[in-house]
C-alpha positions as a printed Julia matrix, in Angstrom:
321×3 Matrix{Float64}:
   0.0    0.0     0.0
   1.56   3.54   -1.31
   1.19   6.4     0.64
   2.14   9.8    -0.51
   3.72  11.97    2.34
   4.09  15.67    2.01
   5.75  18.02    4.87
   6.22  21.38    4.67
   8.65  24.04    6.72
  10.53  22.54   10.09
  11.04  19.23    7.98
  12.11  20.98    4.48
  15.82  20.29    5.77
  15.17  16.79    5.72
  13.18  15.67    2.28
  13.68  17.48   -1.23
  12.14  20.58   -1.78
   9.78  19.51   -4.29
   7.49  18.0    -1.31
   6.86  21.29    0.3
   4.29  22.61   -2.02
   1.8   26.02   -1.31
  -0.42  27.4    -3.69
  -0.39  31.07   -4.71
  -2.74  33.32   -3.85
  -5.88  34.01   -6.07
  -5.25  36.36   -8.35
  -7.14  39.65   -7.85
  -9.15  41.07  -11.45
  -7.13  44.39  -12.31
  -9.13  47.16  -13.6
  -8.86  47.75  -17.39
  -7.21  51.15  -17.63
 -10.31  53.47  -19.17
  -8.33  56.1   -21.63
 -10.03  59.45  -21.72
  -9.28  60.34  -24.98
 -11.15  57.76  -27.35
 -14.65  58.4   -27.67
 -17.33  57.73  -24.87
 -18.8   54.9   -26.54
 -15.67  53.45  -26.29
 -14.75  54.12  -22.93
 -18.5   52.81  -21.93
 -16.55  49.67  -23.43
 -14.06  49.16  -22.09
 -15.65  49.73  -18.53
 -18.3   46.85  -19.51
 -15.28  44.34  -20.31
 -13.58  45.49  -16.46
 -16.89  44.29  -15.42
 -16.96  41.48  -16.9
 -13.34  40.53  -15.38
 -14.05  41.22  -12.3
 -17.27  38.99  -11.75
 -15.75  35.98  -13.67
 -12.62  36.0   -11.06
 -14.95  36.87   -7.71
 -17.97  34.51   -8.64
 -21.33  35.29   -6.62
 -21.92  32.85   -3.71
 -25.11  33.06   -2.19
 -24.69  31.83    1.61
 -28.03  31.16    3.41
 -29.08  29.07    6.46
 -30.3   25.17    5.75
 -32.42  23.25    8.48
 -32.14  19.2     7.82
 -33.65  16.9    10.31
 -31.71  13.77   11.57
 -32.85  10.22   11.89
 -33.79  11.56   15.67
 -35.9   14.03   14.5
 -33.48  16.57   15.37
 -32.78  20.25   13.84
 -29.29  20.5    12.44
 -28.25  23.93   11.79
 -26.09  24.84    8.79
 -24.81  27.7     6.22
 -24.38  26.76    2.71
 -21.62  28.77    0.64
 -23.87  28.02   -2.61
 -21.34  28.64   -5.74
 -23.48  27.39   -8.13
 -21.63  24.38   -8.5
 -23.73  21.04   -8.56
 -20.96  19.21   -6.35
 -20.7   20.14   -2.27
 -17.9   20.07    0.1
 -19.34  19.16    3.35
 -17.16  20.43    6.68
 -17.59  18.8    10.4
 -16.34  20.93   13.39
 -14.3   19.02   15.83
 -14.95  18.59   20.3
 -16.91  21.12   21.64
 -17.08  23.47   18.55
 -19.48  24.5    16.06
 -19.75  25.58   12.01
 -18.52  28.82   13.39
 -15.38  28.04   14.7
 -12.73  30.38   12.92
 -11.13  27.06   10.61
 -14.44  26.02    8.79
 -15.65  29.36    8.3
 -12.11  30.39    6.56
 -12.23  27.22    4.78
 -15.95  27.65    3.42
 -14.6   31.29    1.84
 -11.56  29.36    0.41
 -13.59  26.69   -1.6
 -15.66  29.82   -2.38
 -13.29  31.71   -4.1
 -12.68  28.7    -6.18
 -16.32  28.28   -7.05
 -16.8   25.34   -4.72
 -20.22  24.74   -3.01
 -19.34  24.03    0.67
 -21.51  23.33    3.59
 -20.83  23.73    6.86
 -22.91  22.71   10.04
 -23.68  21.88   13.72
 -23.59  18.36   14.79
 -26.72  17.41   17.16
 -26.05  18.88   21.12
 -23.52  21.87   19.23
 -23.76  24.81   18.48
 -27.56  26.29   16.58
 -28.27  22.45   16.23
 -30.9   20.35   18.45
 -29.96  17.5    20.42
 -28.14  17.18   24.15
 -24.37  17.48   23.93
 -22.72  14.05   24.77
 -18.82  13.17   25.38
 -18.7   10.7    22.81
 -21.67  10.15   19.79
 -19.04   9.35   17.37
 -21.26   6.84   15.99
 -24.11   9.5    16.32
 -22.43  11.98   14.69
 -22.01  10.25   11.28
 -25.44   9.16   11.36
 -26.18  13.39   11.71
 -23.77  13.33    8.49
 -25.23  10.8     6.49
 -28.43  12.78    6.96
 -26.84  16.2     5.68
 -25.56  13.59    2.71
 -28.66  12.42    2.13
 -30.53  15.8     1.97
 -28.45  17.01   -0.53
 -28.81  14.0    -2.69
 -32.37  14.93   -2.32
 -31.75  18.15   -3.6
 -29.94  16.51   -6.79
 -26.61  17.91   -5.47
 -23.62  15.6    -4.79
 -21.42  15.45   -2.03
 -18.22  14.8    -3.82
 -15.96  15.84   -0.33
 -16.6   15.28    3.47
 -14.07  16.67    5.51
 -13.82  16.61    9.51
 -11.61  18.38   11.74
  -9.92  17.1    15.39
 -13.14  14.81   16.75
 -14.97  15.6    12.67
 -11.85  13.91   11.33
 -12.56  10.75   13.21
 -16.63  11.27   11.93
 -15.77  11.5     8.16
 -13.79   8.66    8.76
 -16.43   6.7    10.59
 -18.84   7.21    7.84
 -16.68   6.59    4.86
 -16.31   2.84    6.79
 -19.68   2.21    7.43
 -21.87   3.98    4.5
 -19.1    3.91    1.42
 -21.13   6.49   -0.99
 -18.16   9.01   -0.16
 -15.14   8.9    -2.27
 -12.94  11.86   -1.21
 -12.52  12.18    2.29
  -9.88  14.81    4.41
  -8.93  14.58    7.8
  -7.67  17.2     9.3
  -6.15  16.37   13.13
  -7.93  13.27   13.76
  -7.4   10.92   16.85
  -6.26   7.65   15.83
  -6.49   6.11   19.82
  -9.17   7.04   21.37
  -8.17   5.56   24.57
  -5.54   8.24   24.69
  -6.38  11.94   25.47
  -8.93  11.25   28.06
  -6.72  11.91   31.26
  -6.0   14.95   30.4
  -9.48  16.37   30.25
 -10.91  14.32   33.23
  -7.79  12.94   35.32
  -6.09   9.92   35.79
  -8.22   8.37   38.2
 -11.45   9.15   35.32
 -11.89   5.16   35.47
 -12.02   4.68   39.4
 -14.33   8.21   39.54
 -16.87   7.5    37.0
 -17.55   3.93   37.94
 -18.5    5.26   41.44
 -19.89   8.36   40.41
 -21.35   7.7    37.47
 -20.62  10.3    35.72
 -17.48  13.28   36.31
 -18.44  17.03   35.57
 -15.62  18.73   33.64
 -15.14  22.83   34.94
 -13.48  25.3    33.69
 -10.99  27.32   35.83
 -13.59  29.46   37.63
 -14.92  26.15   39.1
 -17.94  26.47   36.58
 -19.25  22.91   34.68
 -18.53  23.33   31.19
 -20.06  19.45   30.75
 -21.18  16.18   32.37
 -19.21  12.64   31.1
 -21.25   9.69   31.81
 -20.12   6.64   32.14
 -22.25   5.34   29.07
 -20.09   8.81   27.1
 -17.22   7.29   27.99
 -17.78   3.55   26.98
 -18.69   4.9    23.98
 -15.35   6.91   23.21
 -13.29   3.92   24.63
 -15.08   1.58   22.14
 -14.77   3.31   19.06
 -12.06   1.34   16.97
 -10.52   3.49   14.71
  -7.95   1.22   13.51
 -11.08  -1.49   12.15
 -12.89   1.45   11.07
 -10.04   2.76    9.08
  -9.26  -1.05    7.79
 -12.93  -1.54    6.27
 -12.88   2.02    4.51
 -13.27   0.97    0.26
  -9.93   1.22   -1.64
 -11.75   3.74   -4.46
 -11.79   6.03   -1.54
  -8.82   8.55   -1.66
  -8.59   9.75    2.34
  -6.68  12.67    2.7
  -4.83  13.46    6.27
  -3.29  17.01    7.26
  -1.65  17.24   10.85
   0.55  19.68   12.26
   3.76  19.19   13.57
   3.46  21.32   16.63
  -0.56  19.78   17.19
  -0.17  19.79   21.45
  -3.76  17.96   21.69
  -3.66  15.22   19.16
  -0.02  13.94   18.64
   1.43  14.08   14.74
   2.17  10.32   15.19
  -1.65   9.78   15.18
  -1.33  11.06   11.91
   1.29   8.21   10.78
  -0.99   5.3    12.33
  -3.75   6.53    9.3
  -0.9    6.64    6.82
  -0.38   2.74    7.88
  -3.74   1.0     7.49
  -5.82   3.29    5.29
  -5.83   1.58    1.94
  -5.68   4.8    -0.52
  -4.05   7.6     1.7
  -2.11  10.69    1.27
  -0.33  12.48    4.2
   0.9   15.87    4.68
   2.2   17.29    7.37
   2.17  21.56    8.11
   5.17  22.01    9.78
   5.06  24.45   12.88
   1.29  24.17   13.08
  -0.84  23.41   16.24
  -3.78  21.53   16.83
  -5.89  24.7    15.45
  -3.73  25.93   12.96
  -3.57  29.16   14.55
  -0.76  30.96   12.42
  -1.44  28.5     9.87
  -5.26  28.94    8.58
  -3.89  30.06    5.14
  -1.53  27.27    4.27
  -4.23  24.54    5.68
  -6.28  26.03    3.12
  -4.24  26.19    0.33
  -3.27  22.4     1.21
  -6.88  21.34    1.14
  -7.81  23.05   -1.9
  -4.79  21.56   -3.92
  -6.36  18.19   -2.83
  -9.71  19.07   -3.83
  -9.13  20.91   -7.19
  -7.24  17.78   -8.15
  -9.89  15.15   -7.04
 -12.31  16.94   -9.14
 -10.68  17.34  -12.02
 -10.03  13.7   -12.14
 -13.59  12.64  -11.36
 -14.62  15.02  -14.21
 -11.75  13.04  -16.4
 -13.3    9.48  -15.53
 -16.83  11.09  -16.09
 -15.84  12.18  -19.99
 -13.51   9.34  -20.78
């Protein structure tokens, strides 16, 4: 099994440069200069073909709010960054988050600028979206995603990307083993152990306190409960196998990771473990980046939409031929 790996600044000193790649920045639609000598009809010309320029290279995208039910009969909340373009890019927040957070926002108005059709939106218990919050739902979570899938579908749009953040990595990865309808999937920071990460957040005694408890409230520093972990939360977390998962995804899919090398919540080796078992998978690593790509928004971007630009193109390629 071949895996592509691509790293980018801290490890340029160790791997030729042609695997640090970035794209350039769009290019902005310069005014035609309008002479004012020539007649007016032909300035009046000239103005219409600036026009023209300028709304070819900044296409309109209509963004408005979309309410799809889940198989719970819940509300989820999301925006749609409508292009025009028949295929969708669907992003999943990570832990705790919503469709707001600053990275799927800033990646909506990238795929935008590209004419890409992107939806972003709440998973059940976040953000705008119905539902109780719970610790773990993996499993619930990409059943709220195969819903958003399925609406669309509806709507004789096709979901040609799912992408997933942190805890939306593991989703989209979750659903492309379970559903396989997906064929380009990206994730970005996922958690390949589960088991691991949990002290941190509730202790290391979480085991020994929950059993007796039956559940262990989580506070922020001013002693105030940010959320409750049940036990049943936790069991849930603790038996979600990402390494089967991963092993049962279809080898038509092309998974996509990006982790940074400075990630302080989710280790880059997590990263790695994907590389090994995931049938059709292509790695690439943003050097100096944390776990939410706080100085790095732009190249994570650019990174994704190199990935998603050539997907396409080759789907539209097997489509023709």
């Amino acid at each position: 099994m071949a895996t592509n790996v691509f790293v980018c600044n801290s490890f340029e000193s160790l791997i030729p440069k042609s695997f640090t790649f970035s794209l350039p920045l769009l290019p902005i639609a310069q005014k035609v200069p309008v002479s004012t000598s020539p007649p007016r009809r032909r300035r009046r010309k000239s103005a219409i073909v600036s026009s023209m320029a300028q709304s070819t290279q900044n296409p309109v995208v209509l963004q408005k709010r979309v309410v799809i039910p889940n198989k719970h009969g819940e509300k989820l909340v999301g925006v749609l960054h409508d292009s025009g373009s028949k295929e969708i890019v669907v992003l999943c927040h990570g832990f705790k988050s919503s469709k707001d957070n600053t990275t799927m926002p800033n990646l909506a108005n990238a795929l935008e600028k590209e004419g890409i059709t992107s939806f972003r939106f709440d998973f059940s218990g976040n953000g705008e979206s119905e539902g109780t919050f719970a610790y773990g739902n993996y499993g619930r979570e990409a059943d709220d995603l195969r819903s958003v899938v399925e609406h669309f579908a509806g709507e004789n749009q096709v979901v040609s990307v799912i992408l997933g953040h942190s805890k939306g990595g593991n989703v989209v990865l979750l659903y492309a083993s379970k559903f396989h309808d997906i064929r380009n999937v990206v994730n970005v920071s996922g958690r390949y152990d589960l088991r691991r990460g949990i002290e941190e957040r509730l202790g290391e005694d979480f085991l020994e306190r929950i059993k007796k408890e039956g559940f262990i409230d989580v506070k922020n520093e001013a002693g105030e409960v940010k959320y409750r972990v049940t036990e049943e939360d936790l069991m849930d977390r603790l038996n979600t196998d990402m390494h089967k998962a991963c092993q049962q995804i279809d080898e038509d899919c092309s998974v996509f990771t990006i982790h940074g090398s400075a990630d302080e919540v989710i280790p880059v080796e997590d990263a790695w473990e994907f590389a090994k078992i995931i049938p059709n998978h292509s790695l690439h690593i943003i050097g100096g980046a944390d776990h939410r790509y706080s100085s790095h928004q732009t190249e994570l971007a650019s990174v994704l939409l190199e990935f998603i630009k050539s997907r396409l193109q080759q789907q539209d390629k097997s489509s023709t031929s």
